[in-house]
Coordinates of C-alpha atoms and ligand atoms in Angstrom, one line a residue:
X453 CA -143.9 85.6 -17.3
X454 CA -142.6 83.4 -20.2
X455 CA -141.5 85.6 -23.5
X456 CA -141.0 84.4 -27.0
X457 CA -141.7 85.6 -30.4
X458 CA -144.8 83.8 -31.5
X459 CA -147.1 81.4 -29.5
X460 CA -148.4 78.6 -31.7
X461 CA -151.6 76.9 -30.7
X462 CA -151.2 73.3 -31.6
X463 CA -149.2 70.8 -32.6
X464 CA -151.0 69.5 -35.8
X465 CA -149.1 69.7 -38.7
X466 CA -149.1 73.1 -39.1
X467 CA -148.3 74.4 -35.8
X468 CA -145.2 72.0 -35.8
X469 CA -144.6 72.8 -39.2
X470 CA -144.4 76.3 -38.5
X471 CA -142.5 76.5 -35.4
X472 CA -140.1 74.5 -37.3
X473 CA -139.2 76.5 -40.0
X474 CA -139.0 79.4 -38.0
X475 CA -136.7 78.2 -36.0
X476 CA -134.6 77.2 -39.3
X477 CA -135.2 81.5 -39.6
X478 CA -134.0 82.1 -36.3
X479 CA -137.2 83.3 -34.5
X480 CA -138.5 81.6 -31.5
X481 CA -141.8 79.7 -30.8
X482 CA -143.8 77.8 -28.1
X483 CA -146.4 75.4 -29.1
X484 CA -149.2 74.8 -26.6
X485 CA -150.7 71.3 -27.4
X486 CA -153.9 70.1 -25.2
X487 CA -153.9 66.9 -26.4
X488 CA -150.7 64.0 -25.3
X489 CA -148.0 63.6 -28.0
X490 CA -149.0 60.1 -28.5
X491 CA -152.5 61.1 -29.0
X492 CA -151.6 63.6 -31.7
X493 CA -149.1 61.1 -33.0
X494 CA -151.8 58.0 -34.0
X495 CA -154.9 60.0 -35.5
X496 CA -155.1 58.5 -39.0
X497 CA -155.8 61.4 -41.5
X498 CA -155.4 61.7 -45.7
X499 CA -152.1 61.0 -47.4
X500 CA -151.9 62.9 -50.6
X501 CA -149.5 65.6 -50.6
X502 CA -149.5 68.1 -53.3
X503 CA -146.0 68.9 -54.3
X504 CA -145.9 72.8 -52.7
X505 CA -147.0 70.2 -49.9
X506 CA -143.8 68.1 -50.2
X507 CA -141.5 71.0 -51.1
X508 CA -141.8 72.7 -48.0
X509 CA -141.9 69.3 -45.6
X510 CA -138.2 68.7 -47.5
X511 CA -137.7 72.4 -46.3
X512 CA -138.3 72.3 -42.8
X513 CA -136.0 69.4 -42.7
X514 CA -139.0 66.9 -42.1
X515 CA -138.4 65.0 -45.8
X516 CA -136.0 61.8 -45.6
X517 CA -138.3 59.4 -45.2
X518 CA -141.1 60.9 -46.7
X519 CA -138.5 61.2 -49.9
X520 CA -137.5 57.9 -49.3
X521 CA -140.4 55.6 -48.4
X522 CA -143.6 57.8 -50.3
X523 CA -145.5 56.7 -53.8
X524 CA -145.0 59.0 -57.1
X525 CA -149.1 59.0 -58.9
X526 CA -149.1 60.0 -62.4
X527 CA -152.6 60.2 -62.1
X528 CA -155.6 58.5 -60.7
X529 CA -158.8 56.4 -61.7
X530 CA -162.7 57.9 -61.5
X531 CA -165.3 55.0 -62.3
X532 CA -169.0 55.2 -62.8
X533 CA -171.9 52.8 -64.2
X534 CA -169.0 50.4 -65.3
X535 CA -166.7 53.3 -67.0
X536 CA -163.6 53.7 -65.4
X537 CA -161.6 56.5 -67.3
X538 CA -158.0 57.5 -66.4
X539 CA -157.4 61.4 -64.8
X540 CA -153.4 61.6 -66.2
X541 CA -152.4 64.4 -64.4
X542 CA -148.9 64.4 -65.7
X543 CA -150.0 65.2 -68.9
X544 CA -152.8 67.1 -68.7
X545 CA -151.2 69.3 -65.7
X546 CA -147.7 68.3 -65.9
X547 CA -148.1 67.1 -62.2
X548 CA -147.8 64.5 -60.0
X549 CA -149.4 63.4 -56.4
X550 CA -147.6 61.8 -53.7
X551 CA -148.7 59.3 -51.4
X552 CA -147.7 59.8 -48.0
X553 CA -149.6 59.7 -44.8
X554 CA -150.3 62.3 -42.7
X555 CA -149.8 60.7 -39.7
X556 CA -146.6 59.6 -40.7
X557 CA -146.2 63.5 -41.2
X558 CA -146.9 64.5 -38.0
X559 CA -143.9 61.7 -36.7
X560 CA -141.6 63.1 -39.2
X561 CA -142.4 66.8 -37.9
X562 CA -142.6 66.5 -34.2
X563 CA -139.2 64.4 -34.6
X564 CA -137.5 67.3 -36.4
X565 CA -138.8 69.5 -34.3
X566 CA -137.6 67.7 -31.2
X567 CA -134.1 67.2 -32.6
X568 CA -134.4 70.8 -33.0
X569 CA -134.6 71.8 -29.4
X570 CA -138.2 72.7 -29.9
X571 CA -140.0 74.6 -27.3
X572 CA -143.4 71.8 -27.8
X573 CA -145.7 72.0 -24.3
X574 CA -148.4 68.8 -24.6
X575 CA -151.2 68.4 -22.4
X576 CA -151.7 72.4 -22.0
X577 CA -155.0 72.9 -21.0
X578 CA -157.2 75.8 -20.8
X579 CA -155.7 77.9 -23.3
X580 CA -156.4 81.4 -23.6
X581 CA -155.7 84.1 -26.1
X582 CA -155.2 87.7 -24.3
X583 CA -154.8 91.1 -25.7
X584 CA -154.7 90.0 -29.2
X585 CA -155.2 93.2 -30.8
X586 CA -152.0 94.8 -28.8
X587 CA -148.2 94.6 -29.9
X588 CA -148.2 92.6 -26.7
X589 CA -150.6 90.0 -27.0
X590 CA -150.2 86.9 -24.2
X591 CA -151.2 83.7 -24.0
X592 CA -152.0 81.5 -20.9
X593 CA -152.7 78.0 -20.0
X594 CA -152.4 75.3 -17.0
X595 CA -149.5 72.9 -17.8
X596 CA -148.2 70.1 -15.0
X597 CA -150.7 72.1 -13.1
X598 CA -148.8 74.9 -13.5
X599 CA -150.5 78.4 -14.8
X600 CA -148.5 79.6 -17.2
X601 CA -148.5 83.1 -19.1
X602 CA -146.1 83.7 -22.1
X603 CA -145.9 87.0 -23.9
X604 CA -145.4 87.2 -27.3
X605 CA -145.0 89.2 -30.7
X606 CA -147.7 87.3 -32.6
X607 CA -150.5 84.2 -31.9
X608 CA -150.4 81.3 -34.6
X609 CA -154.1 79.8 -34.0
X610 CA -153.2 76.4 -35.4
X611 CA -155.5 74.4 -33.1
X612 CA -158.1 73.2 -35.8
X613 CA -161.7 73.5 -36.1
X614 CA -162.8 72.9 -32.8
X615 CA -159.6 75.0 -30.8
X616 CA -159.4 78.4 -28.8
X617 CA -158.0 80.6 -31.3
X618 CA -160.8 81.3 -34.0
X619 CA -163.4 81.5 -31.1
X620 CA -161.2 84.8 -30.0
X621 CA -162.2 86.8 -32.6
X622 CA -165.0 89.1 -31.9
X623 CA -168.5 87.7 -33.5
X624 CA -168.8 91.1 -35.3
X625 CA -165.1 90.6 -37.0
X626 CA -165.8 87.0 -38.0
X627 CA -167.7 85.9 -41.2
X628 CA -168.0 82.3 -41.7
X629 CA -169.7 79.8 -44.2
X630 CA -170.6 76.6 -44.0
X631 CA -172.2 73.8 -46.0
X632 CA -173.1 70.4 -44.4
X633 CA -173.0 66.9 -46.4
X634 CA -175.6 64.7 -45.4
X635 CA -173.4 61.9 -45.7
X636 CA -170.0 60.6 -43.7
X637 CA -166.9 58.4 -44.9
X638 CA -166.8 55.1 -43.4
X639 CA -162.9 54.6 -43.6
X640 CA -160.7 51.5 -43.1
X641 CA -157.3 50.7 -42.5
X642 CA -155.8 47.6 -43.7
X643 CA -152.9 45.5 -44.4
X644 CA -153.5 44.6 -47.9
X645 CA -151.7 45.2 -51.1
X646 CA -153.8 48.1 -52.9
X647 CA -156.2 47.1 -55.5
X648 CA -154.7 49.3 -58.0
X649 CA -151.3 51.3 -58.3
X650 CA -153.0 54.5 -58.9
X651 CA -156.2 55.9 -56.2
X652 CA -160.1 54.9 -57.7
X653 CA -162.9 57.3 -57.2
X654 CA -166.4 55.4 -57.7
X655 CA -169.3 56.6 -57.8
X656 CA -172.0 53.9 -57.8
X657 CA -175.2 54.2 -57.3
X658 CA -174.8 52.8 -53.9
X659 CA -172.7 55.7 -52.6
X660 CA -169.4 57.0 -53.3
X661 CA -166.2 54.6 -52.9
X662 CA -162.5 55.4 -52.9
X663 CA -159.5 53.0 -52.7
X664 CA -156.4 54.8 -52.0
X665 CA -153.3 53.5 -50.1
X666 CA -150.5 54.2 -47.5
X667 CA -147.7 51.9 -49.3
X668 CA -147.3 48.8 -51.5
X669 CA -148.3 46.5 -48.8
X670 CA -151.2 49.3 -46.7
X671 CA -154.4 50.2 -48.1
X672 CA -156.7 53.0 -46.9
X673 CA -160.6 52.1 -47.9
X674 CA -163.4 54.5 -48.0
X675 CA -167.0 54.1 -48.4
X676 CA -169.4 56.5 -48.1
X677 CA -172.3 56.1 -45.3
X678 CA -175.3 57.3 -43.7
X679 CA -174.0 59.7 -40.5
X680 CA -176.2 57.5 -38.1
X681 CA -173.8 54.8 -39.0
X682 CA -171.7 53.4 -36.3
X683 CA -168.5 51.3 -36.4
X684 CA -170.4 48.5 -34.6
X685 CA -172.4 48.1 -37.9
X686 CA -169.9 47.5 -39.9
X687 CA -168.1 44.4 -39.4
X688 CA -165.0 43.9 -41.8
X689 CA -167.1 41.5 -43.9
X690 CA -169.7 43.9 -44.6
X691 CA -167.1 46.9 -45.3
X692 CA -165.1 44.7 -47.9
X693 CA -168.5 43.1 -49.3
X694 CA -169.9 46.8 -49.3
X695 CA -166.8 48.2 -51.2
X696 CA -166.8 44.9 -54.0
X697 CA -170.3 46.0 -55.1
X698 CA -169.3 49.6 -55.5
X699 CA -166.7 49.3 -57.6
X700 CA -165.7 48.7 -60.8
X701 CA -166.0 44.4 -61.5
X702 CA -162.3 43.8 -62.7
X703 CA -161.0 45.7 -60.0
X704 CA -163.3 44.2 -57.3
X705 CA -162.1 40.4 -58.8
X706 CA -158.5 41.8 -58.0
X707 CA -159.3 43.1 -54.0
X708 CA -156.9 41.5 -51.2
X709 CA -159.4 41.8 -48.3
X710 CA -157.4 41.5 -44.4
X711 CA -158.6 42.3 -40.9
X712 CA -159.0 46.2 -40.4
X713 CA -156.2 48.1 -38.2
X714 CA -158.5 50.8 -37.7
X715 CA -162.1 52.1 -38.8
X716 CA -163.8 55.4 -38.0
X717 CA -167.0 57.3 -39.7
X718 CA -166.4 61.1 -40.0
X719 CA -168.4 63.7 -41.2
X720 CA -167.8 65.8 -44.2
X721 CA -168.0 69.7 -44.1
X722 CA -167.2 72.5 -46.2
X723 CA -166.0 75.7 -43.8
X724 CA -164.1 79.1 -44.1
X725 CA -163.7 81.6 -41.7
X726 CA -162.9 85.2 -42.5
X727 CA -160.8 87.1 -41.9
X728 CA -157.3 85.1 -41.0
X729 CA -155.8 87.5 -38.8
X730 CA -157.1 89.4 -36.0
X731 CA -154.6 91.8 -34.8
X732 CA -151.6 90.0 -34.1
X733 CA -153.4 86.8 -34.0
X734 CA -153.4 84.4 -37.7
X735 CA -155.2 81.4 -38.5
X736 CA -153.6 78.8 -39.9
X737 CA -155.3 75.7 -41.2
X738 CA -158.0 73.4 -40.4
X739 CA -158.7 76.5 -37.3
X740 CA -159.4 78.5 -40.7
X741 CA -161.3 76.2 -43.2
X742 CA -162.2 72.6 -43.5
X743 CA -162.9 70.9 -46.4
X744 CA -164.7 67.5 -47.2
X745 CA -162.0 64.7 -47.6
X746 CA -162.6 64.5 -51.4
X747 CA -159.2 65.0 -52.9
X748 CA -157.7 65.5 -50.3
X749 CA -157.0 69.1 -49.8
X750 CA -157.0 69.5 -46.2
X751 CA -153.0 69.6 -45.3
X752 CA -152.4 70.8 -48.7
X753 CA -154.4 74.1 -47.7
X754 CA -152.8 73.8 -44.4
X755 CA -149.2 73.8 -45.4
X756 CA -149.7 76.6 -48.3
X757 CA -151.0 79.0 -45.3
X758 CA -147.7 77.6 -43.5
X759 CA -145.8 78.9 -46.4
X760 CA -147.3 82.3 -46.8
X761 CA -147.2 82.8 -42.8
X762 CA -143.8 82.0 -42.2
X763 CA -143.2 84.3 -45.1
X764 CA -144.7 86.9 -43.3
X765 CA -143.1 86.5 -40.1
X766 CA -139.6 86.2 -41.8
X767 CA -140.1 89.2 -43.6
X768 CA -141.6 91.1 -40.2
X769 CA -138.1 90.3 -37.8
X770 CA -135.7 90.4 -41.0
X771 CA -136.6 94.0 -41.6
X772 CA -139.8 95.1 -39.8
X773 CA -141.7 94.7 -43.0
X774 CA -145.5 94.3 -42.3
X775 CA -146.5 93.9 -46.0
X776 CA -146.9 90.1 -46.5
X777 CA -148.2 89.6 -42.6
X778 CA -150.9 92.5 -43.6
X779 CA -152.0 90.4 -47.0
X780 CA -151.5 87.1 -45.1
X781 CA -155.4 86.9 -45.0
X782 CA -156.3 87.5 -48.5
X783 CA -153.4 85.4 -49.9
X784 CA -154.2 82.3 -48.0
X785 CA -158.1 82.8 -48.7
X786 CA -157.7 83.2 -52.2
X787 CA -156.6 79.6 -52.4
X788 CA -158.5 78.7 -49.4
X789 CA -161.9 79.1 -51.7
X790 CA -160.5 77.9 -55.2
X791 CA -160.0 74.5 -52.8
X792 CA -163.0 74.6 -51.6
X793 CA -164.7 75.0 -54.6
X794 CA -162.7 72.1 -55.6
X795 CA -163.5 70.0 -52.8
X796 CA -167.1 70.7 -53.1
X797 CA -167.9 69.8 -56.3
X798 CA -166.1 66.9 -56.6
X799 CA -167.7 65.6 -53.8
X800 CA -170.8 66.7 -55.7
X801 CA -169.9 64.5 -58.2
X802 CA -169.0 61.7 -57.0
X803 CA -171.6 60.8 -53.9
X804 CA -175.0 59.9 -53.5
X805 CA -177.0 63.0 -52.8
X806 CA -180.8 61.0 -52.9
X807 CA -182.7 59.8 -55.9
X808 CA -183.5 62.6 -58.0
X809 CA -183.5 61.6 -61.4
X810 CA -182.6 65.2 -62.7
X811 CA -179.2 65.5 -59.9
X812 CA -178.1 61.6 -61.4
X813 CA -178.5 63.1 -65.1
X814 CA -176.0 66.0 -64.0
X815 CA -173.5 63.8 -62.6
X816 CA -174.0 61.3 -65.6
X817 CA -173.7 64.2 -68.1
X818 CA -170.4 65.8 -65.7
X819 CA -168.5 62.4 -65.8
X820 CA -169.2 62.0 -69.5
X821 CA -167.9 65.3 -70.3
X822 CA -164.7 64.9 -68.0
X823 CA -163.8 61.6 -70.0
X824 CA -164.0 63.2 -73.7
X825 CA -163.4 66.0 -73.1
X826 CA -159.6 67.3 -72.8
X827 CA -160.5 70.6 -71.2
X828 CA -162.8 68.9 -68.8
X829 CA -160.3 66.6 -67.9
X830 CA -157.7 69.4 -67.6
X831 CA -159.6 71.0 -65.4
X832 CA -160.0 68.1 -62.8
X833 CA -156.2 67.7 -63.3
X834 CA -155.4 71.0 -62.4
X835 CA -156.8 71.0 -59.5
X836 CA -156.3 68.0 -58.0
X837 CA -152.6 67.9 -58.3
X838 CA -152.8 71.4 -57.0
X839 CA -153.2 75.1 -58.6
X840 CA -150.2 77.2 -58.4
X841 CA -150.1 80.1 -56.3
X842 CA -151.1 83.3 -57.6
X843 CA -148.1 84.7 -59.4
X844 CA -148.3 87.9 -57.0
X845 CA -148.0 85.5 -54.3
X846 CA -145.0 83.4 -55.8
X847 CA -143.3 86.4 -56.1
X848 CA -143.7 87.8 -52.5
X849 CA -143.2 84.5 -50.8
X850 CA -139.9 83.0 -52.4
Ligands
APR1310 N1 -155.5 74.4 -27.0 C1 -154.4 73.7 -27.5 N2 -154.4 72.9 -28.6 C2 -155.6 72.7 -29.2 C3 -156.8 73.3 -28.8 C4 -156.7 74.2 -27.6 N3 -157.8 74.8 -27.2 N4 -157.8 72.9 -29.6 C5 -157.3 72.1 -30.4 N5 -155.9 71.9 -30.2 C6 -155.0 71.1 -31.0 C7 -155.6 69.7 -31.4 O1 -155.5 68.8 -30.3 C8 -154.7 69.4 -32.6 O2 -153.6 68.6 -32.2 O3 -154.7 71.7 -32.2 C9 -154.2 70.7 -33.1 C10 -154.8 71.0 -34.5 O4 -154.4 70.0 -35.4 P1 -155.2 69.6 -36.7 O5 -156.6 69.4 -36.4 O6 -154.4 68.4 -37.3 O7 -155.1 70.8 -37.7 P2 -153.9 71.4 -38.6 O8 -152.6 71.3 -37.9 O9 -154.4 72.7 -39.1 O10 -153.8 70.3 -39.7 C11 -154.6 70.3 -40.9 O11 -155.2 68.1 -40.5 O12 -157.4 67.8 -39.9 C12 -156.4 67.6 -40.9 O13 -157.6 67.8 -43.0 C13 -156.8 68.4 -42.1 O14 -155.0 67.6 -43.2 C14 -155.5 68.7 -42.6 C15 -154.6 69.0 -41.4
PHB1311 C1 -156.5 59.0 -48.2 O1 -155.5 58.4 -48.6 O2 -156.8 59.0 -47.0 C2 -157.2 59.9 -49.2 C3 -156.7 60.0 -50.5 C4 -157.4 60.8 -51.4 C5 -158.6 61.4 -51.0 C6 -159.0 61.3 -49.7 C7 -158.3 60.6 -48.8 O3 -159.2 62.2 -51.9

């Protein structure tokens, strides 16, 4: 049997993340992956990084190029009925965004990692979670059809919504919640100069549209479609036609339109599972909550439950302290739901729901306040660049 200090289940970004700045700590990990490191390497995901986000990316080691290569956003665009009003983060939250891809991310990360010496199994199938509420919890799996069994310290259930780890707490233990859109993002990948320098949120009453970008020469396209939709329908002609009309008219005039490097339609969910730890096994990321891509707060949740985790686990082998490891739940879920309160009603605000006159008066009214007022505005800001953690948390996690 295989020992090591903690087992992480999967190689998104934060199981690599993790395992990586551990390692920088010292303490030893194995990730299991079931999917191939090229497959984990291409999926195209969100690229706005809050700057907690970015801080601890250029801690683990995993920053040059983001530092080098990613886009600085003062602030963004929100446009409605031919308004278009300006969200200036910097001065209303004395913030900034940064445009980076994930997927570039997850290159940066498993690079680091690799240059690292890091323990990272792909293609591990069949993983399961054993013991979990003993000090000796094990994990298992079939990898180059081998069965393997690897004891451990603690279980890091970073395998996303659909993995192994969250399923391996006991139905009684687990409370979840759930809300369903009844709507998906059509997105698009192309290489076009962005329309604008800053990201545009439209609502129209068409559905909701969002131009945001990868670099100076990549765009990243969003339009927001019926679930039943398939790829199929839309043609690149009909996506780029579709988008003109739903956006404001002097930044349609301006679109570059190009052939599409990739299109997909997902789904959009709100999600949170409780608790985050299970004896000695943690949740970490989208295995813990999802959140509907509207503002981007998926990997920005995922690396602030990075941060307070490896906290934890630092504090655990630097001294034996259990403190932060026994609050790691209710520190990364009291963010968890001020996100996805976030996430939620902007997405509430900005999409298509149906026709109901009263719903469109709400929005209308919403969007009016937010533009003149500076404590409505504020409020948007605030949490879109990112709240700050809880000052009882800054404190424990420095
Ligand atoms: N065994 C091993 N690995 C698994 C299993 C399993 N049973 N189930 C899933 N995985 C792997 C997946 O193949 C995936 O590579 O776990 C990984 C989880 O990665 P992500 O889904 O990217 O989740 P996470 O690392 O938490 O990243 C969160 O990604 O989905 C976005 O919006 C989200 O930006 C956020 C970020
Ligand atoms: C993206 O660039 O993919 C993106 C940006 C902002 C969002 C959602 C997605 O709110």
């Amino acid at each position: 049997m295989l020992r090591t200090q903690v087992v992480i289940i999967g190689a998104g970004p934060s199981g690599l993340l993790l395992s990586q700045l551990l390692h920088l700590q010292g303490i030893d990990s194995v990730v299991l992956e079931q999917r191939s490191r090229d497959y984990v390497a291409a999926r195209i995901r969100a690229g706005l990084l809050e700057q907690h986000s970015v801080d601890l990316l250029v801690e683990a080691g995993a920053g040059e190029r983001l530092q080098r290569e990613c886009l600085v956003h003062d602030g963004f665009l929100m446009a409605w009925e031919g308004e278009v009003h300006r969200i200036d983060l910097h001065a209303l939250a004395g913030k900034r965004v940064t445009v980076y891809g994930q997927t570039e991310i997850q290159q940066d990360l498993a690079e680091v990692r690799a240059r690292s010496g890091g323990d990272i199994r792909y293609e591990a199938t069949d993983v399961r979670l054993h013991d979990i509420t003993t000090a000796r919890p094990r994990v298992s799996c079939t990898h180059r059809d081998q069965a393997v069994e690897i004891e451990c310290d603690f279980i890091a259930g970073c395998d996303g919504y659909h993995g192994v780890s969250r399923r391996s707490i006991p139905a009684e233990v687990l409370r979840t919640y759930e809300r369903v859109y009844p709507f998906g993002w059509l997105g698009v990948l192309a290489e076009v100069p962005p329309l604008n320098d800053e990201l545009v949120y439209a609502n129209h009453s068409r559905g909701f549209a969002l131009c945001s970008m990868r670099s100076r020469t990549r765009s990243r396209y969003y339009l927001q479609c019926p679930l039943e939709d398939t790829v199929e329908q839309w043609s690149d002609q009909r996506f780029w036609d579709e988008l003109r009309q739903r956006l404001p008219a002097a930044h349609a005039a301006r679109m570059t339109t190009g052939p599409s490097i990739e299109k997909s339609i997902a789904p959009l969910r709100s999600f949170v599972a409780e608790p985050m730890r299970y004896g000695q096994l943690f949740l970490a990321g989208d295995a813990a909550h999802i959140v509907p891509p509207t503002g981007a707060k998926g990997l920005n949740l995922a690396t602030a439950d990075v941060r307070v985790l490896h906290r934890g686990l630092t504090e655990f082998y630097r001294n034996r302290g259990r403190t932060l490891l026994d609050e790691y739940s209710q520190r990364a879920l009291s963010r968890v739901w001020k996100a996805t309160r976030f996430s939620w009603w902007f997405t509430t605000l900005m999409h298509k729901f149906g026709e109901d006159p009263f719903a469109l008066q709400m929005q209308r009214a919403e969007l009016t306040y937010i533009a003149s007022s500076r404590a409505g505005a504020q409020t948007v800001a605030e949490n879109y660049a990112g709240l700050d953690f809880d000052p009882d948390v800054v404190a424990a996690i420095r």
